[in-house]
XYZ file of C-alpha atoms in Angstrom:
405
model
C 27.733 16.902 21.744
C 29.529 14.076 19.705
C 27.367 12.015 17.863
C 28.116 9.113 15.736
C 25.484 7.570 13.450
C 25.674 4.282 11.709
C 23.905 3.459 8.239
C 24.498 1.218 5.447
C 23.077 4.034 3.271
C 23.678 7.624 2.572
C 23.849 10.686 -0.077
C 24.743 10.424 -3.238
C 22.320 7.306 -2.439
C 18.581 8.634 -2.672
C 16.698 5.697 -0.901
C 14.792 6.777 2.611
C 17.203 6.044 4.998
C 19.780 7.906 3.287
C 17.950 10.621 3.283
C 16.634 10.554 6.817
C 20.007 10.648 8.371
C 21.661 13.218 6.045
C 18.866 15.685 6.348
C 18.920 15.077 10.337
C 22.692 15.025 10.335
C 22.658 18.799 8.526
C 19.987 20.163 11.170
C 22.669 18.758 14.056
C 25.532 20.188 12.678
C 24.009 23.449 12.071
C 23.023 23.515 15.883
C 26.679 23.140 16.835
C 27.060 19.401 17.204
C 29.873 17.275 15.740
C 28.500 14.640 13.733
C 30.224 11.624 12.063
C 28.682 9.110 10.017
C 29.858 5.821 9.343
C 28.371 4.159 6.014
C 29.625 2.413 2.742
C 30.724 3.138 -0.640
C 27.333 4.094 -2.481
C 26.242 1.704 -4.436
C 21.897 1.349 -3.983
C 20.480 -0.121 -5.862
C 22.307 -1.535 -8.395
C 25.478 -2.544 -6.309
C 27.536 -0.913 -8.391
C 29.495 1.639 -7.257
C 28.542 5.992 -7.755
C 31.135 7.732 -9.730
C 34.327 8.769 -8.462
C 33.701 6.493 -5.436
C 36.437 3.155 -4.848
C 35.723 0.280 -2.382
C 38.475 1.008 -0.049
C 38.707 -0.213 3.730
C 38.604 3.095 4.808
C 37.870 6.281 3.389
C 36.493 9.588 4.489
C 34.780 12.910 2.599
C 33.066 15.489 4.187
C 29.210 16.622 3.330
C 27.787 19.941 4.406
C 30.162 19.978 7.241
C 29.507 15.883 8.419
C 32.679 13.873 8.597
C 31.526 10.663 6.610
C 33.737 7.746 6.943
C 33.172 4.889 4.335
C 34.026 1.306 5.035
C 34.927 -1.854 2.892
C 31.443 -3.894 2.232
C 30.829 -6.668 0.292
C 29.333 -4.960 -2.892
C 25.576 -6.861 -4.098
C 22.451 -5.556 -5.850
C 19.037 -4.926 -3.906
C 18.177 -8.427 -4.688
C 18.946 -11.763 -4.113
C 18.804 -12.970 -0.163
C 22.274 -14.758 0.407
C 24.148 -11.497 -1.146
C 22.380 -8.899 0.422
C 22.882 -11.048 3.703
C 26.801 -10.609 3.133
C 26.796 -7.027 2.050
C 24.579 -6.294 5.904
C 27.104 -8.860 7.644
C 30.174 -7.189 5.296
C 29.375 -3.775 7.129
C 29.099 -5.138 10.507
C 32.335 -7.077 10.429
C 34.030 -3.542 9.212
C 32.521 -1.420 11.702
C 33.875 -3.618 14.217
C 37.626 -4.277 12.695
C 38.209 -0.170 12.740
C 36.028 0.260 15.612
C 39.194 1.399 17.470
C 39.539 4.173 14.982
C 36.510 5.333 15.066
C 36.328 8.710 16.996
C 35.030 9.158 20.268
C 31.548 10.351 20.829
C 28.573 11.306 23.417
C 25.845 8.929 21.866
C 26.060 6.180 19.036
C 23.221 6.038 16.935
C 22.729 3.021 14.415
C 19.621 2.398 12.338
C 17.693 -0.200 11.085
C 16.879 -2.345 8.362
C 19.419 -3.971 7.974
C 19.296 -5.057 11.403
C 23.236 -6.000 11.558
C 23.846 -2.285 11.146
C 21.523 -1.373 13.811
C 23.353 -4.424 15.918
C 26.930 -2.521 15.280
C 25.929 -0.158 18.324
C 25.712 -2.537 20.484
C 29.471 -3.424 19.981
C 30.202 0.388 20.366
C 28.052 0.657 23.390
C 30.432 -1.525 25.168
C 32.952 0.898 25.086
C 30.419 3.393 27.515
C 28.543 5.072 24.915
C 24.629 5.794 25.162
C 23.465 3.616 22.134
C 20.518 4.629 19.992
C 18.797 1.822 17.861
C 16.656 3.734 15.132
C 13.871 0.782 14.097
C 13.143 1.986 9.930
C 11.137 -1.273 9.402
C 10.327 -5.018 11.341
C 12.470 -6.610 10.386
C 13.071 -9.822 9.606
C 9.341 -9.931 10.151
C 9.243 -8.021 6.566
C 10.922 -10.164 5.025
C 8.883 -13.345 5.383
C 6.289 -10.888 4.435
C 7.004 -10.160 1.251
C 8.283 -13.873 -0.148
C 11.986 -13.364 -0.045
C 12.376 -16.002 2.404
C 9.975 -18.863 4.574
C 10.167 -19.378 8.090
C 13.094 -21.182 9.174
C 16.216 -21.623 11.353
C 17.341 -18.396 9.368
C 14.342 -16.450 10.331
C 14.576 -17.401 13.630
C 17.973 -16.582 13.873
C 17.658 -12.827 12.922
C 14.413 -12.778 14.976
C 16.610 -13.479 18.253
C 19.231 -10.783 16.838
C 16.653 -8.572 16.887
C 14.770 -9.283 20.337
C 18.422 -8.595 21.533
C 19.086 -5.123 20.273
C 15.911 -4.001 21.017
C 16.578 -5.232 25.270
C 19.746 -4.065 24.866
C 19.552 -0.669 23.339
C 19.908 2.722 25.562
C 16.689 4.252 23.541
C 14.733 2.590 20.480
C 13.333 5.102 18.059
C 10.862 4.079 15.855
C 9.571 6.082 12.786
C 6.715 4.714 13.259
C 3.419 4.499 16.073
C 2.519 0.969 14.621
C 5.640 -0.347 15.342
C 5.545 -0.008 19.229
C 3.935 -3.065 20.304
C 5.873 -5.302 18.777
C 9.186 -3.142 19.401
C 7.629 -3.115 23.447
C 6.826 -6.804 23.173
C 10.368 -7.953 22.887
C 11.767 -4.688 25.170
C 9.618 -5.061 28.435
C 11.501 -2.027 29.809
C 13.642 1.419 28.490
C 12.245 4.282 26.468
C 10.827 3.973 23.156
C 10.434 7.065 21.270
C 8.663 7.823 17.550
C 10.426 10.566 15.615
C 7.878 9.935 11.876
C 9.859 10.336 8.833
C 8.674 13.854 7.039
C 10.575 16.167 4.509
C 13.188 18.885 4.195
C 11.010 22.003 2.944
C 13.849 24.011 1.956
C 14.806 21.032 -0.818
C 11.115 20.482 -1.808
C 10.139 23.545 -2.910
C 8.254 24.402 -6.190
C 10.375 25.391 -9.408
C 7.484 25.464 -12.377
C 10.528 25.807 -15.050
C 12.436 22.461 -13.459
C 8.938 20.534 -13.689
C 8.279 22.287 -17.185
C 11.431 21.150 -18.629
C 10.996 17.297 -16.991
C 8.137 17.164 -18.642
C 9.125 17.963 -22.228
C 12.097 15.663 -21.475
C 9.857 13.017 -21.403
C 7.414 13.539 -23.478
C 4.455 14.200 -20.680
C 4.048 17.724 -21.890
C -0.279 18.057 -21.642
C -0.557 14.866 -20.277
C -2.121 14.008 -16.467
C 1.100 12.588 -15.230
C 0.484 10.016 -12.116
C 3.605 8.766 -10.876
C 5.503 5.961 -8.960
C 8.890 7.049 -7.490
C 11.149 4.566 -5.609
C 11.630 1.336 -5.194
C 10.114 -1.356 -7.564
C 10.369 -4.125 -4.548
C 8.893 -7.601 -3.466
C 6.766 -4.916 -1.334
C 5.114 -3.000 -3.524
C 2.701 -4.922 -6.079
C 3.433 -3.013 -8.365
C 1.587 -5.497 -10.888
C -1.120 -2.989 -10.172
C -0.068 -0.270 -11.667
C 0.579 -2.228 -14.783
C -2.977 -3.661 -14.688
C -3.842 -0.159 -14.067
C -2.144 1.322 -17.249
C -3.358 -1.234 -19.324
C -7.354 -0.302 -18.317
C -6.110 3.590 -19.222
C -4.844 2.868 -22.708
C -7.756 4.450 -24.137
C -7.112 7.547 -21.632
C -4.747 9.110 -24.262
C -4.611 12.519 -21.734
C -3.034 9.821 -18.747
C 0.705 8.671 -18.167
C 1.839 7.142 -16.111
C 5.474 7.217 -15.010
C 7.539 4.936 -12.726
C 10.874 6.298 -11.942
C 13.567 3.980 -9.935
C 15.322 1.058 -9.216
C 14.685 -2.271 -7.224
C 14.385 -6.074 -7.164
C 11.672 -6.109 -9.389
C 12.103 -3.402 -11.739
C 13.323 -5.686 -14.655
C 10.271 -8.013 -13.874
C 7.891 -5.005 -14.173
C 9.352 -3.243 -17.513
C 9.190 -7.014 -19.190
C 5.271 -6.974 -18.311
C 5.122 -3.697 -19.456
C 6.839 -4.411 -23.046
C 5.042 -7.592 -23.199
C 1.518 -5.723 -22.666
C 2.547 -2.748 -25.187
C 1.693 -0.466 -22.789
C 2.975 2.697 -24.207
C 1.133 5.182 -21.064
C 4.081 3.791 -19.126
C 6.951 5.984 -18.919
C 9.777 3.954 -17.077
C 13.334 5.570 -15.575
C 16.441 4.608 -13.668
C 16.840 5.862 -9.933
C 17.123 10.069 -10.502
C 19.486 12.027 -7.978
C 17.733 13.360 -4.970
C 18.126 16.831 -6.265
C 16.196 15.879 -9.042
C 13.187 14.752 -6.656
C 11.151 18.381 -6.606
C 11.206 18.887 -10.456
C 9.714 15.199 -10.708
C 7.176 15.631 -7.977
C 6.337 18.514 -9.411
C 5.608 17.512 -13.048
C 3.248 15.333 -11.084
C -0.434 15.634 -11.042
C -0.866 12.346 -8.488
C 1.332 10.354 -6.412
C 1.151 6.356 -6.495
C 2.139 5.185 -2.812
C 1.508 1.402 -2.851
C 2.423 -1.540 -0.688
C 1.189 -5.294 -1.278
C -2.135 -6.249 0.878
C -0.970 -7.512 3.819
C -0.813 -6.904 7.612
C 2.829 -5.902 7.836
C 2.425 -2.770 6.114
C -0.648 -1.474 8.102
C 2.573 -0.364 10.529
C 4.229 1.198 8.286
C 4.589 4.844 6.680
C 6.127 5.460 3.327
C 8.836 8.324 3.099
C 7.056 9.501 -0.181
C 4.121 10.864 1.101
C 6.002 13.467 2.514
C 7.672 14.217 -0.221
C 4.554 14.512 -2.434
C 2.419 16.228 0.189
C 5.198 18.980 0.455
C 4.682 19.951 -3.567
C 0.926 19.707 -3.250
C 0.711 16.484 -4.786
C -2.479 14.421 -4.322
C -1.871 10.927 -3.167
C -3.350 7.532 -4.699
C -2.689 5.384 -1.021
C -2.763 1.831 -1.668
C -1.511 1.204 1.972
C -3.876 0.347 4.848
C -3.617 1.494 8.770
C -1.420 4.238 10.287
C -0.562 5.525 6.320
C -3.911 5.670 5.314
C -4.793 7.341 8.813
C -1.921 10.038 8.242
C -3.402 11.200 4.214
C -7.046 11.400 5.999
C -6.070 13.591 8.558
C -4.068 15.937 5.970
C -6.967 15.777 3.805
C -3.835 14.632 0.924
C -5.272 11.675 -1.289
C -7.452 9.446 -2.184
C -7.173 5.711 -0.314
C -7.821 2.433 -2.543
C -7.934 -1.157 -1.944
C -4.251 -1.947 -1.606
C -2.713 -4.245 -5.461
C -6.758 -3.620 -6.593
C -5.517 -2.456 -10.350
C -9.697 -1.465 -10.860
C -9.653 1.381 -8.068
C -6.290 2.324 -8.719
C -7.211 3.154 -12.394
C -10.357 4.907 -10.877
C -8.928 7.060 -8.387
C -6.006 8.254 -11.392
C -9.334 8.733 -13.812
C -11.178 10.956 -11.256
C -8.350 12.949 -10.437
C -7.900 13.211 -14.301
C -11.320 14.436 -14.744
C -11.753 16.669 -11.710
C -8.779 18.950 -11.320
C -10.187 21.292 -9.098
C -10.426 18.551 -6.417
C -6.754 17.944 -7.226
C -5.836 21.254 -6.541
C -7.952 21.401 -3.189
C -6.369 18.220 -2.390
C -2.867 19.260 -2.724
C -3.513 22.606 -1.103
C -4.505 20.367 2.558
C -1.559 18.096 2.000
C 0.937 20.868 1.674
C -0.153 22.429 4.583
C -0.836 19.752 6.944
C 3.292 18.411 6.099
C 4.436 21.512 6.969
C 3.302 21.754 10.371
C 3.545 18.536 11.250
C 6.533 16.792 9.414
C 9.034 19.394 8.904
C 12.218 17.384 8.673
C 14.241 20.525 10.734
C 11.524 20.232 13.714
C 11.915 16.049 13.955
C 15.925 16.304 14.010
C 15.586 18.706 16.841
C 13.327 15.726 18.601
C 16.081 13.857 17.939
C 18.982 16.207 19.602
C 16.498 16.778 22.705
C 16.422 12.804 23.172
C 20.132 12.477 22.973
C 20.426 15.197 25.634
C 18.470 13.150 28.024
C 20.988 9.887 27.678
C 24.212 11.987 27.801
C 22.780 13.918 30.731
């Protein structure tokens, strides 16, 4: 089978859609499918572009046997609405001017956010192909959500964009269950499938000497580590975990790190500096293959959204990643999330942005390590038999056999 999958992000990028698709991708080219992937020059989150990368019209490499073509975009940071807008519309106006050059497949698959890349397979579709919209997040509905823009003619706009791909689409996938009624809502008929998000075990593995030597890197050597990685976003409220911090000063066994990049990363090391927080241990985005030695020089995992509906639909990628190193979670995220770490057994759940049980639930994981350690023990075993990256790209591969049959 030919497949061809569309996303605005991929490796050397490190954010959760990158990392879906590649890891997928690998698992379908290891079981004899030819897979190409059509993407951009890296450049998440800063918009600046990865070393030894050029932003060309066209230009190809190849990644554990994946032909990846990269088109031309129009080149913005993870931040700002009107740029962003023109680096999603940038990609869809490239996909379609080399769309006759792009090689001939069995099934196009395009995911979303941002919706104009999932709305690229539509345009391929037209040419015969089975099209495969893969829904990552509701959006715009997210983005009215968060702040980054009120409800207007703009909103409105994108909404209709995305009641048409979702009527038009061969198969919507959705990595989430929360997500179906609204996906089924504007798609009265055709087959809706959830393939979750979960983890590649063979990457996250534990390497003591990897999480050792992070750790005396930084300075967290003897110290309960509890840590935010990814993106410091409108979506997050992360104010918390400075508010947090700042009731642990006197916890001088507690640090706290936050590792990545986002919108409001600058915004959240000013309050930091501002507070003299010095518990806080702040880094730029780390490579993926850096991910296991950080998760393991971990002693608890900060997954946090802001308090509001939205996200009771919605399943951060981390949790995976934390629950496959035995990593107890702090959850501030409500609904299908929460009801995921219960049923591993993986964490502790808080009051999403409430900085008072966040610094309690780090402070008894502190103090009771034993718990930790029976804690990470459930979540380690309840991702790998039920989100095992390998066993959700095979999903994937039997779904595309029923369109192209």
């Amino acid at each position: 089978m030919r497949i061809l999958a569309l996303s605005h992000y991929y490796p050397p990028e490190v954010n959760a859609p990158a990392s879906r698709l590649s890891e997928h991708a690998r698992v379908w080219r290891a079981a004899g499918h030819e897979v190409t992937v059509v993407t951009c020059a890296p450049n998440h989150p800063a918009g600046k572009l990865y070393p030894g990368y050029r932003n060309r019209s066209w230009q190809e490499e190849t990644i554990d046997g994946i032909r990846i073509i990269r088109l031309w975009t129009w080149i913005a940071a993870n931040e700002g609405f009107l740029p962003r807008i023109a680096n999603y519309v940038s990609y869809l106006l490239s996909v379609l001017m080399w769309m006759w050059r792009l090689p001939k497949a069995d099934v196009v698959m395009s995911t979303s956010p941002q919706f104009f890349c999932g709305l690229a397979g539509w345009f391929l579709k037209r040419r015969r192909r089975p099209w495969v919209l893969e829904v990552r997040d509701l959006w715009p509905e997210s983005i009215v959500t968060v702040g980054a823009m009120k409800r207007g003619f703009a909103i409105r706009l994108l909404e209709r964009i995305e009641a048409f791909a979702y009527r038009h689409a061969d198969l919507v996938v959705s990595v989430t269950d929360g997500f179906v009624p609204h996906i089924r809502a504007h798609r009265p008929d055709g087959p809706i499938a959830v393939i979750k998000n979960g983890v590649d075990l063979s990457h996250f593995a534990a390497d003591p000497q990897a999480a050792a030597a992070f750790r005396a890197e930084h300075n967290l050597t003897g110290k309960f580590v509890a840590s935010y990685v990814g993106t410091h976003g409108m979506a997050h409220g992360l104010d918390a975990v400075i508010a947090a911090a700042e009731r642990l000063m006197y916890r001088h066994d507690i640090a706290i790190l936050m590792a990545g990049g986002g919108s409001d990363r600058e915004r959240i090391r000013a309050m930091r500096d501002r507070r003299g927080l010095t518990n806080i241990v702040m880094l730029d985005q780390l490579p993926k293959q850096a991910m296991p030695a950080v998760w393991g020089a971990s002693d608890a995992a900060l997954v946090l959204l802001k308090h509001v509906d939205t996200f009771k639909t919605v399943i951060p990628s981390k949790m995976f990643e934390a629950m496959a190193l035995g990593v107890p979670m702090v959850l501030g995220v409500e609904g299908e999330a929460k009801a995921l770490m219960e049923a591993g057994g993986a964490g502790i759940a808080i009051t999403p942005e409430d900085d008072a049980e966040l610094a309690a639930a780090i402070e008894r994981l502190a103090d009771d390590r034993t718990m930790g350690a029976r804690i990470g023990k459930s979540a380690q075993a309840f991702v790998r038999d039920n989100f095992d990256r390998e066993t959700q790209a095979r999903a994937y591969l039997a779904e595309f056999g029923k369109l192209v049959a």
